Amino acid sequence: MSTTQLYFDHCASTLPHPDVIRTVAEVMEQVYANPSSIHGAGGQAEQLLRRAREVVARALQVEPEEILFTSGATESNNLAIFGIAKTHQAAGKPVHIIVSEIEHASVYKCVQQLEQEGVEVTYLPVDTNGRVRPEDVEAAIRPHTVLVSIMHVNNEMGAIQPVGEIGQILRRYPKVTFHVDGVQGLGKVPVRLAEWGVDLYSLSGHKIQGPRGAGVLVKRKHIMLQPLMYGGAQEGELRPGTENVPAIVGLAKAVRLAVEGQAERYNKLTRLRQSALEHLSQLKPLVVNSPADPYSAPHIINISFPGMKSEVVVHALEQKGIIVSTQSACSSKLHKPSRVLLAMTHDSKRASSGIRISLDASNTEMEIDRLVKSFKEMTEQLQPLVQR
């Protein structure tokens, strides 16, 4: 990437922390035995794996045996959702699942697939702040509801979901499992799994300055899951296959750093976001989609340029050295209106022209100034081309 380019797509992927890079490299070079092997070298790898599990558990305030290592949040979400559904289906029971209309594709497409297999799914709407109403969750619960899956922070427009309130409601329904996709929350806003009553919680390493290909599923002890894959006994027989020890150790370091630095990171990101919004909101063609504080995460700004395709805006800004995105990276190449923005705004023009700016604590005020300047130039250039 050219040194003149500024990266504002940290929701898609983050630059690994230097300490994480060094850790992964050292483990790759020095510890290459299979952690399942019974010889001394295998024991050394197993010890690193155990320490990594303890580090993640301590950071999230859960038990080490409640930590499952996966390849990332997509696998974690799939294991959580299919795992719960298949467990109940295997017992011959009807299955009903509740999700929001704005879940990430790795949740949304899971439940769509389950619908095709006969599972009942309720898709909850969101309000004008892009938030699920807790009372809607309770109203949707049926006798055969087995799972509620609500993300912590929406990955497109940054709305913080009321997972604490939802968790308190679900305590009255002990047969309902509560899953939270926590990918965009950890390290940016506080995470309190025990207080919220979360049963399953998904994380991805490369969203928090960790390595790609490493993730976590927190699974409380009382939760039963049917595995998606079969083979060895790794990860409690729920995720067979030789563990990627270097990536897992790097992930553990990234989780610890994310949690330890959360408060300071929140303060800086909030300042940067407020500075950007103060100026971007004054550019008349633009419409801010992200909710205002306290309902928005500090690192995400979503703006629409109604009448202009979002991919045109992305490429126009890239010509100015500004890297932003449209929808989630998983959906950005579909060239369709954002499902998330449609659910929130009910406006197809805004949903077709949404731009996501996602910040990192490494960004500076000078970079925000350049971002705003580039947006101003871009709007002036493209305004005559707007589709009326």
Coordinates of C-alpha atoms in Angstrom, one line a residue:
M1 CA 0.0 0.0 0.0
S2 CA 1.3 3.4 -0.9
T3 CA 2.6 5.5 2.0
T4 CA 0.3 8.3 0.8
Q5 CA -2.8 6.3 1.4
L6 CA -4.8 6.5 4.6
Y7 CA -6.5 3.4 5.8
F8 CA -10.0 3.8 7.3
D9 CA -11.3 0.2 6.9
H10 CA -10.4 -1.3 10.2
C11 CA -13.7 -3.1 10.6
A12 CA -12.7 -5.2 7.6
S13 CA -9.2 -6.0 9.0
T14 CA -6.7 -4.4 11.3
L15 CA -2.9 -4.1 11.1
P16 CA -1.5 -6.7 13.4
H17 CA 0.1 -5.3 16.6
P18 CA 3.9 -5.5 16.5
D19 CA 4.0 -7.6 19.6
V20 CA 1.5 -10.0 18.0
I21 CA 3.7 -10.3 14.9
R22 CA 6.8 -11.0 16.9
T23 CA 5.0 -13.6 19.0
V24 CA 3.6 -15.5 16.1
A25 CA 6.9 -15.5 14.3
E26 CA 8.8 -16.8 17.4
V27 CA 6.3 -19.6 18.0
M28 CA 6.3 -20.6 14.4
E29 CA 10.1 -20.8 14.5
Q30 CA 10.6 -22.5 17.8
V31 CA 7.5 -24.5 18.6
Y32 CA 6.3 -26.6 15.6
A33 CA 5.3 -29.9 17.1
N34 CA 1.7 -31.1 17.2
P35 CA 0.2 -30.2 20.6
S36 CA -1.6 -33.6 20.6
S37 CA 1.7 -35.5 20.4
I38 CA 2.8 -37.2 23.6
H39 CA 6.5 -36.5 23.3
G40 CA 8.2 -33.5 25.0
A41 CA 8.0 -31.3 21.9
G42 CA 4.3 -31.9 21.7
G43 CA 4.0 -31.1 25.4
Q44 CA 5.7 -27.8 24.9
A45 CA 3.1 -26.9 22.1
E46 CA 0.3 -28.1 24.4
Q47 CA 1.5 -25.9 27.2
L48 CA 1.5 -22.8 24.9
L49 CA -2.1 -23.7 23.9
R50 CA -3.1 -24.1 27.5
R51 CA -1.6 -20.7 28.4
A52 CA -3.3 -19.0 25.5
R53 CA -6.6 -20.4 26.6
E54 CA -6.0 -19.1 30.1
V55 CA -5.1 -15.6 28.8
V56 CA -8.2 -15.3 26.7
A57 CA -10.4 -16.7 29.5
R58 CA -9.0 -14.2 32.0
A59 CA -9.5 -11.3 29.6
L60 CA -13.1 -12.3 29.1
Q61 CA -13.7 -13.3 32.7
V62 CA -14.8 -16.9 31.9
E63 CA -13.3 -20.3 32.6
P64 CA -10.5 -21.7 30.4
E65 CA -12.5 -24.7 29.5
E66 CA -15.2 -22.4 28.1
I67 CA -12.8 -21.2 25.4
L68 CA -12.9 -22.9 22.0
F69 CA -10.4 -21.8 19.4
T70 CA -11.6 -21.6 15.8
S71 CA -10.5 -20.3 12.4
G72 CA -12.4 -17.0 13.0
A73 CA -15.8 -15.5 13.8
T74 CA -17.5 -17.0 10.8
E75 CA -16.7 -20.5 12.0
S76 CA -17.6 -19.5 15.6
N77 CA -21.0 -18.1 14.5
N78 CA -21.7 -21.2 12.4
L79 CA -20.7 -23.6 15.2
A80 CA -22.9 -21.6 17.7
I81 CA -26.0 -21.5 15.5
F82 CA -25.9 -24.8 13.7
G83 CA -24.6 -26.4 16.9
I84 CA -27.6 -25.4 19.0
A85 CA -30.1 -26.0 16.2
K86 CA -28.8 -29.5 15.4
T87 CA -28.7 -30.5 19.0
H88 CA -32.4 -29.8 19.4
Q89 CA -33.2 -31.3 16.0
A90 CA -31.4 -34.5 16.9
A91 CA -33.7 -34.8 20.0
G92 CA -36.7 -34.6 17.6
K93 CA -37.8 -31.2 18.9
P94 CA -39.2 -28.3 16.9
V95 CA -36.7 -25.4 16.7
H96 CA -37.3 -21.6 16.6
I97 CA -34.5 -19.0 16.4
I98 CA -34.6 -15.3 16.9
V99 CA -32.2 -12.9 15.1
S100 CA -32.2 -9.3 14.1
E101 CA -32.5 -8.1 10.5
I102 CA -29.0 -6.5 10.7
E103 CA -26.9 -9.5 11.7
H104 CA -23.6 -10.2 9.8
A105 CA -23.8 -12.6 6.9
S106 CA -22.1 -15.3 8.9
V107 CA -25.2 -15.3 11.2
Y108 CA -27.8 -14.3 8.7
K109 CA -27.0 -16.9 6.1
C110 CA -26.8 -19.6 8.8
V111 CA -30.4 -19.1 9.8
Q112 CA -31.5 -18.8 6.2
Q113 CA -30.1 -22.2 5.6
L114 CA -31.8 -23.5 8.7
E115 CA -35.1 -22.1 7.4
Q116 CA -34.7 -24.2 4.3
E117 CA -34.3 -27.2 6.6
G118 CA -37.6 -26.5 8.4
V119 CA -36.4 -24.3 11.3
E120 CA -38.6 -21.4 12.2
V121 CA -36.8 -18.0 12.3
T122 CA -38.0 -14.6 13.5
Y123 CA -36.2 -11.6 12.1
L124 CA -36.5 -8.7 14.4
P125 CA -36.7 -5.1 13.0
V126 CA -34.5 -2.3 14.3
D127 CA -35.5 1.3 15.2
T128 CA -34.2 4.5 13.7
N129 CA -31.0 4.1 15.7
G130 CA -30.4 0.7 14.2
R131 CA -31.1 -1.0 17.5
V132 CA -33.2 -4.0 18.4
R133 CA -35.9 -3.3 21.0
P134 CA -35.6 -5.7 23.9
E135 CA -39.4 -5.9 24.3
D136 CA -39.5 -7.2 20.7
V137 CA -37.2 -10.1 21.6
E138 CA -39.4 -11.1 24.5
A139 CA -42.6 -10.8 22.4
A140 CA -41.0 -13.1 19.8
I141 CA -40.2 -16.0 22.2
R142 CA -42.2 -19.1 21.7
P143 CA -42.4 -22.4 23.6
H144 CA -39.9 -24.0 21.1
T145 CA -37.5 -21.0 20.9
V146 CA -34.0 -22.4 21.4
L147 CA -31.7 -19.5 20.4
V148 CA -31.5 -15.7 20.3
S149 CA -28.6 -14.4 18.4
I150 CA -28.0 -10.6 18.5
M151 CA -24.7 -8.9 17.6
H152 CA -23.0 -6.6 20.1
V153 CA -22.0 -3.9 17.7
N154 CA -23.3 -3.7 14.1
N155 CA -20.4 -3.9 11.7
E156 CA -21.8 -1.5 9.1
M157 CA -23.3 1.5 11.0
G158 CA -21.9 0.9 14.5
A159 CA -25.1 0.7 16.5
I160 CA -24.5 -0.9 20.0
Q161 CA -27.2 -3.4 20.6
P162 CA -28.9 -3.6 24.1
V163 CA -27.4 -7.0 24.7
G164 CA -27.4 -6.5 28.5
E165 CA -31.1 -5.8 28.6
I166 CA -31.8 -8.7 26.2
G167 CA -29.7 -10.9 28.4
Q168 CA -31.7 -9.9 31.5
I169 CA -34.9 -10.8 29.8
L170 CA -33.6 -14.1 28.7
R171 CA -32.7 -15.1 32.2
R172 CA -36.5 -15.7 32.6
Y173 CA -36.3 -18.2 29.8
P174 CA -33.6 -20.7 30.9
K175 CA -34.2 -23.0 27.9
V176 CA -33.3 -20.2 25.4
T177 CA -29.6 -19.9 24.6
F178 CA -28.2 -16.4 24.1
H179 CA -25.5 -16.0 21.4
V180 CA -23.7 -12.7 20.8
D181 CA -21.5 -12.0 17.8
G182 CA -18.9 -9.8 19.5
V183 CA -16.5 -9.2 16.6
Q184 CA -16.8 -5.4 16.5
G185 CA -17.3 -4.8 20.2
L186 CA -14.2 -6.2 21.9
G187 CA -11.5 -3.6 22.6
K188 CA -13.8 -0.7 21.6
V189 CA -16.7 -0.9 24.2
P190 CA -16.9 -2.8 27.5
V191 CA -17.7 -6.5 27.4
R192 CA -19.4 -8.1 30.4
L193 CA -20.4 -11.6 29.4
A194 CA -21.4 -12.8 32.9
E195 CA -23.4 -9.7 33.7
W196 CA -25.3 -10.0 30.4
G197 CA -26.0 -13.7 30.7
V198 CA -24.3 -14.6 27.4
D199 CA -24.1 -18.3 26.7
L200 CA -22.1 -18.2 23.4
Y201 CA -19.8 -15.4 22.2
S202 CA -17.8 -15.1 19.0
L203 CA -14.6 -13.3 18.3
S204 CA -12.2 -12.8 15.4
G205 CA -8.4 -12.2 15.8
H206 CA -7.8 -10.0 12.8
K207 CA -10.4 -7.4 13.9
I208 CA -8.4 -6.7 17.1
Q209 CA -4.8 -6.5 15.6
G210 CA -4.4 -10.2 15.8
P211 CA -3.7 -12.8 13.1
R212 CA -6.1 -13.9 10.4
G213 CA -7.4 -17.4 10.6
A214 CA -7.8 -17.4 14.4
G215 CA -11.0 -16.9 16.4
V216 CA -12.8 -17.8 19.6
L217 CA -16.1 -19.2 20.6
V218 CA -16.9 -18.8 24.2
K219 CA -19.2 -21.7 25.2
R220 CA -20.6 -21.8 28.7
K221 CA -20.2 -25.2 30.5
H222 CA -24.0 -25.9 30.5
I223 CA -24.4 -25.4 26.7
M224 CA -24.5 -28.5 24.5
L225 CA -23.5 -28.2 20.9
Q226 CA -23.4 -30.6 18.0
P227 CA -20.1 -30.3 16.1
L228 CA -19.9 -29.3 12.5
M229 CA -16.9 -31.4 11.8
Y230 CA -15.7 -34.8 13.0
G231 CA -12.2 -36.1 13.5
G232 CA -9.9 -35.7 16.5
A233 CA -10.6 -34.8 20.1
Q234 CA -9.3 -31.2 19.9
E235 CA -11.3 -28.4 21.4
G236 CA -13.5 -30.7 23.3
E237 CA -14.3 -32.6 20.1
L238 CA -16.2 -29.6 18.9
R239 CA -13.5 -28.3 16.6
P240 CA -11.3 -31.3 15.5
G241 CA -8.0 -30.7 13.6
T242 CA -4.5 -29.8 14.7
E243 CA -4.5 -26.4 16.4
N244 CA -2.8 -23.5 14.8
V245 CA -0.6 -22.8 17.9
P246 CA 1.3 -19.7 16.6
A247 CA -1.9 -18.0 15.5
I248 CA -3.7 -19.0 18.7
V249 CA -0.9 -17.6 20.9
G250 CA -0.9 -14.4 18.8
L251 CA -4.7 -14.2 19.2
A252 CA -4.4 -14.5 22.9
K253 CA -2.0 -11.6 23.0
A254 CA -4.3 -9.5 20.8
V255 CA -7.3 -10.3 23.1
R256 CA -5.3 -9.3 26.2
L257 CA -4.1 -6.0 24.6
A258 CA -7.6 -5.2 23.3
V259 CA -9.2 -5.6 26.8
E260 CA -6.4 -3.8 28.7
G261 CA -6.4 -0.8 26.3
Q262 CA -10.2 -0.6 25.8
A263 CA -10.8 2.5 28.0
E264 CA -8.0 4.6 26.5
R265 CA -8.8 3.4 23.0
Y266 CA -12.5 4.3 23.5
N267 CA -11.6 7.9 24.5
K268 CA -9.3 8.5 21.6
L269 CA -11.7 6.9 19.0
T270 CA -14.6 8.9 20.4
R271 CA -12.6 12.2 19.9
L272 CA -11.6 11.2 16.3
R273 CA -15.2 10.1 15.4
Q274 CA -16.7 13.3 16.8
S275 CA -14.2 15.4 14.9
A276 CA -15.0 13.6 11.7
L277 CA -18.7 13.8 12.1
E278 CA -18.7 17.5 13.0
H279 CA -17.4 18.3 9.6
L280 CA -18.8 15.5 7.4
S281 CA -22.3 16.2 8.6
Q282 CA -22.1 19.7 7.2
L283 CA -21.5 18.4 3.7
K284 CA -25.0 18.8 2.3
P285 CA -25.2 15.8 -0.1
L286 CA -24.1 13.5 2.7
V287 CA -26.5 11.8 5.2
V288 CA -25.2 10.3 8.4
N289 CA -26.6 6.9 9.1
S290 CA -24.8 5.9 12.2
P291 CA -26.7 6.6 15.4
A292 CA -25.6 9.3 17.8
D293 CA -23.9 8.7 21.2
P294 CA -24.5 6.7 23.4
Y295 CA -25.9 4.3 20.9
S296 CA -22.9 4.1 18.6
A297 CA -19.5 2.4 18.9
P298 CA -16.6 4.9 18.7
H299 CA -14.9 3.5 15.7
I300 CA -17.6 3.4 13.0
I301 CA -19.1 6.1 10.9
N302 CA -21.6 5.3 8.1
I303 CA -22.6 8.0 5.6
S304 CA -24.7 7.9 2.5
F305 CA -24.4 9.9 -0.7
P306 CA -28.0 9.5 -2.0
G307 CA -28.2 9.0 -5.7
M308 CA -24.6 7.9 -6.0
K309 CA -23.5 4.2 -6.0
S310 CA -21.3 3.4 -3.0
E311 CA -18.7 1.7 -5.1
V312 CA -18.3 4.8 -7.2
V313 CA -17.6 6.8 -4.0
V314 CA -15.2 4.3 -2.7
H315 CA -13.1 4.4 -5.9
A316 CA -13.3 8.2 -6.1
L317 CA -11.9 8.4 -2.5
E318 CA -9.3 5.8 -3.3
Q319 CA -8.0 8.1 -6.0
K320 CA -7.4 10.6 -3.3
G321 CA -5.6 8.1 -1.1
I322 CA -8.5 7.4 1.3
I323 CA -9.4 3.8 1.9
V324 CA -13.0 3.2 3.1
S325 CA -15.5 0.5 2.4
T326 CA -19.2 0.0 1.6
Q327 CA -20.8 -2.9 3.5
S328 CA -19.0 -5.6 5.4
A329 CA -16.0 -7.0 3.6
C330 CA -18.0 -10.3 3.2
S331 CA -20.8 -8.5 1.3
S332 CA -19.1 -5.6 -0.4
K333 CA -18.7 -7.3 -3.8
L334 CA -22.4 -8.1 -4.1
H335 CA -23.2 -4.7 -5.5
K336 CA -26.6 -4.7 -3.8
P337 CA -28.2 -2.2 -1.5
S338 CA -27.1 -2.7 2.1
R339 CA -29.5 -5.0 3.9
V340 CA -28.5 -3.3 7.1
L341 CA -29.2 0.2 5.9
L342 CA -32.5 -0.9 4.3
A343 CA -33.6 -2.3 7.7
M344 CA -32.7 0.9 9.5
T345 CA -33.7 3.6 7.0
H346 CA -36.2 1.9 4.7
D347 CA -34.6 4.1 2.0
S348 CA -33.2 2.3 -1.0
K349 CA -31.1 5.4 -2.2
R350 CA -29.4 5.6 1.2
A351 CA -28.9 1.9 1.3
S352 CA -27.3 1.8 -2.1
S353 CA -24.9 4.6 -1.3
G354 CA -23.7 3.8 2.2
I355 CA -20.0 4.3 3.0
R356 CA -18.4 2.9 6.1
I357 CA -15.5 4.7 7.7
S358 CA -13.9 2.6 10.4
L359 CA -11.2 4.1 12.6
D360 CA -8.3 2.8 14.7
A361 CA -6.6 4.4 17.7
S362 CA -3.5 4.7 15.5
N363 CA -5.4 7.3 13.3
T364 CA -4.6 11.0 14.0
E365 CA -6.4 14.3 13.9
M366 CA -4.3 15.2 10.8
E367 CA -5.6 12.1 9.1
I368 CA -9.2 13.0 10.0
D369 CA -8.6 16.5 8.5
R370 CA -7.4 14.9 5.2
L371 CA -10.4 12.5 5.3
V372 CA -12.8 15.4 5.6
K373 CA -11.0 17.4 2.9
S374 CA -11.1 14.4 0.5
F375 CA -14.8 13.8 1.2
K376 CA -15.5 17.5 0.4
E377 CA -13.6 17.3 -2.9
M378 CA -15.3 14.1 -3.8
T379 CA -18.8 15.4 -3.2
E380 CA -18.1 18.5 -5.3
Q381 CA -16.8 16.3 -8.2
L382 CA -19.6 13.8 -8.1
Q383 CA -22.5 16.0 -7.3
P384 CA -23.2 16.8 -11.0
L385 CA -23.5 13.0 -11.7
V386 CA -26.1 12.2 -9.0
Q387 CA -29.0 10.1 -10.2
R388 CA -32.1 12.1 -9.4

